[in-house]
PDB file of C-alpha atoms in Angstrom:
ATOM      1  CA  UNK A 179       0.000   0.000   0.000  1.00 80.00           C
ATOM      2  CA  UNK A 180       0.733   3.479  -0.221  1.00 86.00           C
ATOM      3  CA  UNK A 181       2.876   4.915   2.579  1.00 91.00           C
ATOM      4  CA  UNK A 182       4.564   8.485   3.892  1.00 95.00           C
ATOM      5  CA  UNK A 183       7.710   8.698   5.703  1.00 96.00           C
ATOM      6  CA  UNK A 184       9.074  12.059   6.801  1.00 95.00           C
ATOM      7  CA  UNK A 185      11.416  13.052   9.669  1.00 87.00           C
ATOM      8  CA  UNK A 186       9.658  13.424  13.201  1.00 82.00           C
ATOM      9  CA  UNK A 187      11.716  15.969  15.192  1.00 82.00           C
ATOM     10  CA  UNK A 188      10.824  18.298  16.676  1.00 94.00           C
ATOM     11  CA  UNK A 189      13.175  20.186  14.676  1.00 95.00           C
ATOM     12  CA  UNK A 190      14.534  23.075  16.745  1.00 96.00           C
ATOM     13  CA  UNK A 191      15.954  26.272  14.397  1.00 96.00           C
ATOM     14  CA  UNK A 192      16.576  29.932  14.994  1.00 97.00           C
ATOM     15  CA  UNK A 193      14.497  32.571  13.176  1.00 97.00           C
ATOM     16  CA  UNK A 194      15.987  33.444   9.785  1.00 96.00           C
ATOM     17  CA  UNK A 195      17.383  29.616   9.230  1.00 97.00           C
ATOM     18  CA  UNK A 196      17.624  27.378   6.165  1.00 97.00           C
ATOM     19  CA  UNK A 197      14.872  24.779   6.672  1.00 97.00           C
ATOM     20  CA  UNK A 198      14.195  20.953   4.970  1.00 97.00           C
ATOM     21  CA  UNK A 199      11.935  18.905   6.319  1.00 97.00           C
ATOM     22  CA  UNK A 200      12.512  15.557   4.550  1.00 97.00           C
ATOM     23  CA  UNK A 201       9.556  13.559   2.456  1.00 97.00           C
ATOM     24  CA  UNK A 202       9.719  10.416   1.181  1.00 97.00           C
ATOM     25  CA  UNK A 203       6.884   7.504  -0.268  1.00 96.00           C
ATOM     26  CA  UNK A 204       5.933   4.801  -1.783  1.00 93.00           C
ATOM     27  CA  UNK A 205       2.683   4.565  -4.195  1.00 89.00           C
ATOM     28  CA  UNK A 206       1.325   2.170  -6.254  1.00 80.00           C
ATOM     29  CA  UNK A 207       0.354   4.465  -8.925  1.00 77.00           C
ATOM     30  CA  UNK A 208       1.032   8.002 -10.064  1.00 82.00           C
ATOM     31  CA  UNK A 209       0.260   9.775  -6.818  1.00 89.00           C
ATOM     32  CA  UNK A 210      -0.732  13.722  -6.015  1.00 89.00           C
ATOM     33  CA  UNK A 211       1.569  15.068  -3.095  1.00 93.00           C
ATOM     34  CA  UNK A 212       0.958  17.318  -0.603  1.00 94.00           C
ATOM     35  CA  UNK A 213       2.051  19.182   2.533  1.00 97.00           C
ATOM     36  CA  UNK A 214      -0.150  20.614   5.604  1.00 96.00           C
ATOM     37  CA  UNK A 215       0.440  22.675   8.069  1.00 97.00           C
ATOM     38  CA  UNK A 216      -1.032  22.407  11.646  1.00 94.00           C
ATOM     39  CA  UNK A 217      -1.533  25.395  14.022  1.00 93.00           C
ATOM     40  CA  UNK A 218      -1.687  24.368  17.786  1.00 87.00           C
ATOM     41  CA  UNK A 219      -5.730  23.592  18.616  1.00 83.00           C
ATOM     42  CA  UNK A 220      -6.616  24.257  14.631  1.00 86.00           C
ATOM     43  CA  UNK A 221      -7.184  21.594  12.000  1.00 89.00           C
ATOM     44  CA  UNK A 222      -4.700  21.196   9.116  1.00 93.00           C
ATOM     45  CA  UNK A 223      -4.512  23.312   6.282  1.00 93.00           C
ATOM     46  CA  UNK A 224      -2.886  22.954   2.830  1.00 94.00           C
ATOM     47  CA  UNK A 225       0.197  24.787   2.077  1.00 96.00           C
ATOM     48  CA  UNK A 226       1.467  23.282  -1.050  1.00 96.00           C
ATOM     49  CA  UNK A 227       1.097  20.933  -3.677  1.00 93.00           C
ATOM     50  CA  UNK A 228       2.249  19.099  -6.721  1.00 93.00           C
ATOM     51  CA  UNK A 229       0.455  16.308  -8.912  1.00 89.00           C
ATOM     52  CA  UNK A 230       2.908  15.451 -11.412  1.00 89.00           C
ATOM     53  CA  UNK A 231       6.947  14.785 -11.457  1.00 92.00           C
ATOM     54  CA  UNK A 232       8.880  17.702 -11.532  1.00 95.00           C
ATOM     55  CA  UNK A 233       6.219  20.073 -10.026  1.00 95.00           C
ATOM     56  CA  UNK A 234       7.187  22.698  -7.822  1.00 97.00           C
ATOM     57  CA  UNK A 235       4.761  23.665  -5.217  1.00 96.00           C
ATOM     58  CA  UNK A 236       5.179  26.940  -3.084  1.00 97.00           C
ATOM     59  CA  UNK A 237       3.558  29.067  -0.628  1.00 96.00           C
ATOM     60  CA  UNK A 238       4.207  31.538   2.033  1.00 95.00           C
ATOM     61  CA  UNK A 239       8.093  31.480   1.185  1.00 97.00           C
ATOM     62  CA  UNK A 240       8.093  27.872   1.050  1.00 98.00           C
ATOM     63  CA  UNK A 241       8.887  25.379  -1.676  1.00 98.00           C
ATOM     64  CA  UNK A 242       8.680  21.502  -2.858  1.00 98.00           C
ATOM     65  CA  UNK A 243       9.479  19.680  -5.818  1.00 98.00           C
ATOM     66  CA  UNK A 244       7.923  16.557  -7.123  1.00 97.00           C
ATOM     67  CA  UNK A 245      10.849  14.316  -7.756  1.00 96.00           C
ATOM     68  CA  UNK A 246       9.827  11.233  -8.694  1.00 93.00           C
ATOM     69  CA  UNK A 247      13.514   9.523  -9.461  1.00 94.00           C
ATOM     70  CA  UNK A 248      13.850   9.519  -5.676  1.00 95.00           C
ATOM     71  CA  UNK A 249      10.332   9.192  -4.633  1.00 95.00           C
ATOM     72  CA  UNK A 250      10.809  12.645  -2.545  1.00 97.00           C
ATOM     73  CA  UNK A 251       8.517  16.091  -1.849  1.00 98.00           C
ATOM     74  CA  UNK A 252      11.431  17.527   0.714  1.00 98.00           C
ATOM     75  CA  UNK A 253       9.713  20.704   2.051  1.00 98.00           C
ATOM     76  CA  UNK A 254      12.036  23.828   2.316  1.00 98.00           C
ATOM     77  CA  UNK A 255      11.765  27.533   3.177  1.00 98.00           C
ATOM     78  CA  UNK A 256      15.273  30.014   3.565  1.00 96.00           C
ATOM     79  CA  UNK A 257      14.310  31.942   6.313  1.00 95.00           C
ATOM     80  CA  UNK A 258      12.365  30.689   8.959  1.00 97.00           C
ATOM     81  CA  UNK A 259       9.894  32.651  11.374  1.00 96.00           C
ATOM     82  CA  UNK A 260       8.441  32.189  14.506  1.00 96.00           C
ATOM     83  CA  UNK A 261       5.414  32.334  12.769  1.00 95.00           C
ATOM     84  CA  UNK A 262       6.436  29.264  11.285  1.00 96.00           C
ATOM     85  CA  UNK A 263       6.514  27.128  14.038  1.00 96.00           C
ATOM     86  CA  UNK A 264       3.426  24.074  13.597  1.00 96.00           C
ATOM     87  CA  UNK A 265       3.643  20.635  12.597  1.00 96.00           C
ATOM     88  CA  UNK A 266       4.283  19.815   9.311  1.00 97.00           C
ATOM     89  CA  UNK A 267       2.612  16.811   7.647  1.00 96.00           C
ATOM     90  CA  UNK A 268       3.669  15.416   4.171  1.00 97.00           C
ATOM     91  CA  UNK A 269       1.002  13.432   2.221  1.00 95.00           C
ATOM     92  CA  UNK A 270      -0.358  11.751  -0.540  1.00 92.00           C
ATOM     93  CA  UNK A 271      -3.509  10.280  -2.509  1.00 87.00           C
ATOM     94  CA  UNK A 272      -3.456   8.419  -5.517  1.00 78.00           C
ATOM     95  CA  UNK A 273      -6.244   9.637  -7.506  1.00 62.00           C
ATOM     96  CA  UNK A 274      -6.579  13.584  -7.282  1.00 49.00           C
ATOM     97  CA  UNK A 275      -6.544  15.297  -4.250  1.00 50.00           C
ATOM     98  CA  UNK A 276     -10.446  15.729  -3.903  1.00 51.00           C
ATOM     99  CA  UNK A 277     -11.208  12.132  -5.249  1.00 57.00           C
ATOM    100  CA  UNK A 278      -9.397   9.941  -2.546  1.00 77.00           C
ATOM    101  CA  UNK A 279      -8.496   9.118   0.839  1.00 85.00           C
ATOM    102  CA  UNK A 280      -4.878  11.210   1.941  1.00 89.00           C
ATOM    103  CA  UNK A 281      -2.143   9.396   3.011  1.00 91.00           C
ATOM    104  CA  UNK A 282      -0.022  10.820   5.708  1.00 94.00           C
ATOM    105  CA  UNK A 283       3.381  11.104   7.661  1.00 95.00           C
ATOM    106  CA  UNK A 284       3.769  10.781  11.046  1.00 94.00           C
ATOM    107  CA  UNK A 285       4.313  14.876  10.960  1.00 95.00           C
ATOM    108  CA  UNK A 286       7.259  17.020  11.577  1.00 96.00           C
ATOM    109  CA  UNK A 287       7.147  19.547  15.143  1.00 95.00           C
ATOM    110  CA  UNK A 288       9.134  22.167  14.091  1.00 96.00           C
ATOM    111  CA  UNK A 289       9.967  25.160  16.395  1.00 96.00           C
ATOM    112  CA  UNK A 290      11.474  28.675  15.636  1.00 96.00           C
ATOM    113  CA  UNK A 291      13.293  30.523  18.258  1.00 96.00           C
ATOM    114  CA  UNK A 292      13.344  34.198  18.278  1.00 94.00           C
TER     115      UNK A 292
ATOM    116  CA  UNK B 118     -14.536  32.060   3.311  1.00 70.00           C
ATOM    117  CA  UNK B 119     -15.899  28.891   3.064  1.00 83.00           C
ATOM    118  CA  UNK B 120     -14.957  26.765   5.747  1.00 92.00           C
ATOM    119  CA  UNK B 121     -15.767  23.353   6.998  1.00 95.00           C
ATOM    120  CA  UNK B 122     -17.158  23.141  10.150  1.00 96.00           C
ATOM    121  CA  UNK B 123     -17.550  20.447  13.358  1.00 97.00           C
ATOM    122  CA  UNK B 124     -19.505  19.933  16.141  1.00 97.00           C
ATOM    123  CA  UNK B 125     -18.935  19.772  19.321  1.00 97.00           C
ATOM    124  CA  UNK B 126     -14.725  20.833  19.345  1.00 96.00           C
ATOM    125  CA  UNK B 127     -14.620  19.542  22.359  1.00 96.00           C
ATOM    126  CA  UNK B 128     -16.603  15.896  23.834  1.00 97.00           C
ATOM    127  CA  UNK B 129     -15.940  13.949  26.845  1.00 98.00           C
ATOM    128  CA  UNK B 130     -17.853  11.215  27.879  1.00 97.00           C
ATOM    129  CA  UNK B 131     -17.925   8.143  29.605  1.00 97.00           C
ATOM    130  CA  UNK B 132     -17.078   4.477  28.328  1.00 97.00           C
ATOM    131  CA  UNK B 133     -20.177   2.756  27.027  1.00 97.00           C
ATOM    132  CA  UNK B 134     -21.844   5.769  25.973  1.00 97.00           C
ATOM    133  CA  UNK B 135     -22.846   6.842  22.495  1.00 97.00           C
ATOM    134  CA  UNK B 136     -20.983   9.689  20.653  1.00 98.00           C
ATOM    135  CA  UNK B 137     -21.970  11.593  17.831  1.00 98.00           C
ATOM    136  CA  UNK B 138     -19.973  13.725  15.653  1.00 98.00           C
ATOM    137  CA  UNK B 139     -21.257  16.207  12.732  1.00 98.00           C
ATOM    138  CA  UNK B 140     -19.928  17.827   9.799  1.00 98.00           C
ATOM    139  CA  UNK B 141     -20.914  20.576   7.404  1.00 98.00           C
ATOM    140  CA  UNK B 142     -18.831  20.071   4.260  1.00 96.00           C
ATOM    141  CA  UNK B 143     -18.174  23.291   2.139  1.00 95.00           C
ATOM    142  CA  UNK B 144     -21.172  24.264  -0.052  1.00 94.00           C
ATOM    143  CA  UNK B 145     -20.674  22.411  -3.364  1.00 91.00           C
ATOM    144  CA  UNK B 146     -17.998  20.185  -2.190  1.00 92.00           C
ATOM    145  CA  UNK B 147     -18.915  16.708  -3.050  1.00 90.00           C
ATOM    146  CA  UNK B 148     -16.601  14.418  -1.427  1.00 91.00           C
ATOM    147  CA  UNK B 149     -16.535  14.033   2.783  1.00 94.00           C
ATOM    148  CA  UNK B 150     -13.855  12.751   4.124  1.00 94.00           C
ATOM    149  CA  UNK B 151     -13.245  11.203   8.050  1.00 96.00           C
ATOM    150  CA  UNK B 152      -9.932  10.970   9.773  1.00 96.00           C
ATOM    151  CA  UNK B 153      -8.509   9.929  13.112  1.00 96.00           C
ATOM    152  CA  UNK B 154      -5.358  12.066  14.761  1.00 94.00           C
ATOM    153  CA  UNK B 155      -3.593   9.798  17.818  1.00 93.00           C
ATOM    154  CA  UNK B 156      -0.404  10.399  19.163  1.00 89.00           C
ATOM    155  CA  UNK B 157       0.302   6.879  18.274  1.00 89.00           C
ATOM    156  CA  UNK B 158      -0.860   6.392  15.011  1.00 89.00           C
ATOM    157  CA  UNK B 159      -1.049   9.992  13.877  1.00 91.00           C
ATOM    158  CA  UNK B 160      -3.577  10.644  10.758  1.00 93.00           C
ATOM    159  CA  UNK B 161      -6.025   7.947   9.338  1.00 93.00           C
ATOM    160  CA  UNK B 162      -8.898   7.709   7.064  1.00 92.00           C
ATOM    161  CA  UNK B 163     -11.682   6.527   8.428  1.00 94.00           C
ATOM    162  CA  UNK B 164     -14.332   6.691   5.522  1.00 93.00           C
ATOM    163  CA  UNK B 165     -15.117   8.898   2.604  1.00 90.00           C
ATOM    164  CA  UNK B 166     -17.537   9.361   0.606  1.00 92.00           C
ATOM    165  CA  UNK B 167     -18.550  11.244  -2.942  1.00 90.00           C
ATOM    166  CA  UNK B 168     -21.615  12.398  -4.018  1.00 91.00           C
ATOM    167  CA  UNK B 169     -23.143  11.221  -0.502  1.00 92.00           C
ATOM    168  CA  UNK B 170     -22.632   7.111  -1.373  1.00 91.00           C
ATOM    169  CA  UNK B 171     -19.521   5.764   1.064  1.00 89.00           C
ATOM    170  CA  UNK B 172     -17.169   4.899  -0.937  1.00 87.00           C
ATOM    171  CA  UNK B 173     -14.505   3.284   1.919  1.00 82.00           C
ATOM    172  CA  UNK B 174     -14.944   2.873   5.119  1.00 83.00           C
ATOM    173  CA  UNK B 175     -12.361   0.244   5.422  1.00 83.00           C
ATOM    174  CA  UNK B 176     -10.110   1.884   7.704  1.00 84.00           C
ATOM    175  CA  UNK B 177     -13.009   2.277  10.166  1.00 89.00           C
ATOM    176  CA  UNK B 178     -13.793  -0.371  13.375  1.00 86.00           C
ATOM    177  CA  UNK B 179     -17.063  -2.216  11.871  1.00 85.00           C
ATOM    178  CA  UNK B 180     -18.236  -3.245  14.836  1.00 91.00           C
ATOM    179  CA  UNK B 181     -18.604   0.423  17.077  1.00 95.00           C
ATOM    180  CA  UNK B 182     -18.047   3.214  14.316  1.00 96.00           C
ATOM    181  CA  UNK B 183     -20.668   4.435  11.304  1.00 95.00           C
ATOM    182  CA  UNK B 184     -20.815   6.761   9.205  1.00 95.00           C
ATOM    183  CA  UNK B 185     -23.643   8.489   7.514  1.00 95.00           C
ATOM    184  CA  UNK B 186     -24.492  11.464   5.535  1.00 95.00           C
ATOM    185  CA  UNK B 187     -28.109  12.110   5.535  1.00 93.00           C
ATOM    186  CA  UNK B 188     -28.002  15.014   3.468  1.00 93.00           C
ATOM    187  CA  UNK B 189     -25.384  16.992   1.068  1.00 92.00           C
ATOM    188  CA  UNK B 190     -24.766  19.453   4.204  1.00 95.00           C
ATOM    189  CA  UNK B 191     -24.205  16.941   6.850  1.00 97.00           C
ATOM    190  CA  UNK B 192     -21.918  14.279   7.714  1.00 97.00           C
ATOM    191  CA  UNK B 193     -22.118  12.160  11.021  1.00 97.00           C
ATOM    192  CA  UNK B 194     -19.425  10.071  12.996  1.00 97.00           C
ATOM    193  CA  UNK B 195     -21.241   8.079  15.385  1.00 97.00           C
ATOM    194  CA  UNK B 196     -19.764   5.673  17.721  1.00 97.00           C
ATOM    195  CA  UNK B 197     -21.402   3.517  20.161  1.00 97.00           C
ATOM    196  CA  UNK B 198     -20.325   2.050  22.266  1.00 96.00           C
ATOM    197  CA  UNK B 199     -17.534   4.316  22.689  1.00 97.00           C
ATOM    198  CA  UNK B 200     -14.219   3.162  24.247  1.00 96.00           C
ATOM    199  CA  UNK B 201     -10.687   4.870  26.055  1.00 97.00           C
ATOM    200  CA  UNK B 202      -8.999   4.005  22.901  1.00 95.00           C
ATOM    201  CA  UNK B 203     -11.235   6.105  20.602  1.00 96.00           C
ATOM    202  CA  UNK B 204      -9.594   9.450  22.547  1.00 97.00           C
ATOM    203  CA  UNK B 205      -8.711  11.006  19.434  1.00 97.00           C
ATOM    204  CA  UNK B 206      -8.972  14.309  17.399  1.00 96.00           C
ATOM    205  CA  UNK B 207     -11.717  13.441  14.960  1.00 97.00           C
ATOM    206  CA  UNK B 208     -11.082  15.806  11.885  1.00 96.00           C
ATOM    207  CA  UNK B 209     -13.423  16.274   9.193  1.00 96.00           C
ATOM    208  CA  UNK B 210     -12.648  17.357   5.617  1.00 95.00           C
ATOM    209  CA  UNK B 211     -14.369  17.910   2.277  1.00 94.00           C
ATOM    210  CA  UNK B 212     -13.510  18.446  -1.898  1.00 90.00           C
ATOM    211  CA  UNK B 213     -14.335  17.917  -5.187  1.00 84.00           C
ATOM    212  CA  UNK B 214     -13.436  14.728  -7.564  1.00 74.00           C
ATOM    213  CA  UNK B 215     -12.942  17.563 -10.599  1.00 67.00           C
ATOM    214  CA  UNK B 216      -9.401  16.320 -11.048  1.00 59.00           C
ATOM    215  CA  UNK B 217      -5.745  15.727  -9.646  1.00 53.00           C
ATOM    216  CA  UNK B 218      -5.558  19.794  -9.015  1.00 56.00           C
ATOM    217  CA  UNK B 219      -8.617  19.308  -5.977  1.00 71.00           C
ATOM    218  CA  UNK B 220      -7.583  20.248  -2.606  1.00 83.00           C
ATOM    219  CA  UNK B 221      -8.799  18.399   0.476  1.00 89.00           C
ATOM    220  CA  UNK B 222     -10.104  21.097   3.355  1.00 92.00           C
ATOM    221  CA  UNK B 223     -10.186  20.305   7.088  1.00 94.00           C
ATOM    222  CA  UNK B 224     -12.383  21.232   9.502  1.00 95.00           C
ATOM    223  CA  UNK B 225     -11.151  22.550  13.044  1.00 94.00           C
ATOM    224  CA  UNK B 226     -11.763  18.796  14.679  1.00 95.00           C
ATOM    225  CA  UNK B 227     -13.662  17.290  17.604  1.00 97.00           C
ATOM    226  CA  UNK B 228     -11.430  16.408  20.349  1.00 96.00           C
ATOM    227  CA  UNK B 229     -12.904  13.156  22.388  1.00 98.00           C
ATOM    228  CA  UNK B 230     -11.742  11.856  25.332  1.00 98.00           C
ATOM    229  CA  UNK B 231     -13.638   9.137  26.696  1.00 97.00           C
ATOM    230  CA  UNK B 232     -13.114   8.177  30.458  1.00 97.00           C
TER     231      UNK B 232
END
């Protein structure tokens, strides 16, 4: 089946640092990726995308590229906020992002220090 | 700003009782969508559904959990009886099946915790 694997942290950075939150899966077909963003208390929201190889999502200063030759969607921003701190959740679905169940990582906690 | 939206945020209840969830999907969204947050296992599908028909509810406990949607506004999560192990963050979310480019859109949750 189809499966998400990203690094779990938390990821600790200062404010103003390089970030790369690592994505990698596995999918039976030619999947839709995704990453979502979670507020503390608040459900998730979407803050990029890609559906086909070589895609580059971005949004809010962040950035993700389809590469299916190494089954990856790293997510990666060059300056950080505090703002920024959430959990980060990389994901997947199979069939068009409306159409079918998402598949998701375990989620990334990152944290921004001032 | 369309926005999907749950009720109750917040349940707690008592093992053995019966716990109902609802969800109004965004207006002309036709795909619903159930999932289950836990520390443990983090975010699974629970059921979906498109055009009001479930589609898959296989990632949902048979035996306790169903899932409805009695009208094109309104989806329901009911479990009965409910157990300590369905403490969860229950999140709702809705889309379109227009194509690959479709967006999934969450609702804020329910947050159960059953004693």
């Amino acid at each position: 089946g189809d499966s998400v694997t990203q690094m779990e942290g938390p990821v600790t950075l200062s404010e103003e640092a390089f970030l790369t939150i690592n994505c990698t899966y596995t999918a039976t077909g030619y999947p839709s990726l995704f990453w979502y963003v979670q507020y503390p208390g608040e459900g998730l929201q979407l803050l990029l995308k890609a559906t086909k190889a070589d895609d580059k999502g971005s949004n809010k200063g962040f950035e993700a590229t389809y590469r299916k030759e190494t089954t990856s969607f790293h997510l990666e921003k060059g300056s950080v906020q505090v703002s920024d701190s959430a959990v980060y959740f990389c994901a997947l679905t199979d069939s068009g992002g409306g159409a079918d169940g998402l598949t998701f990582g375990k989620g990334t906690h990152l944290i921004i220090q001032p | 700003d369309a926005r999907v939206t749950q009720t109750p945020r917040h349940k707690v209840t008592e093992m053995g009782q019966e716990v109902t969830m609802r969800c109004q999907p965004i207006l002309g969204h036709n795909t619903v969508f159930w999932y289950r947050q836990t520390m443990m296992q983090g975010l699974e599908l629970l059921a979906y559904f498109r055009n009001r028909a479930p589609l898959d509810d296989s990632g949902m406990p048979k035996d306790r959990f169903s899932a409805e949607m009695p009208d094109a506004t309104l989806a329901t999560l009911k479990i009965q009886p409910s157990e300590p192990r369905d403490s969860a963050v229950y999140f709702c979310a809705s889309g379109t099946d227009r194509g690959r480019r479709e967006t999934q859109y969450f609702g804020p949750g329910t947050r159960l915790l059953v004693l």
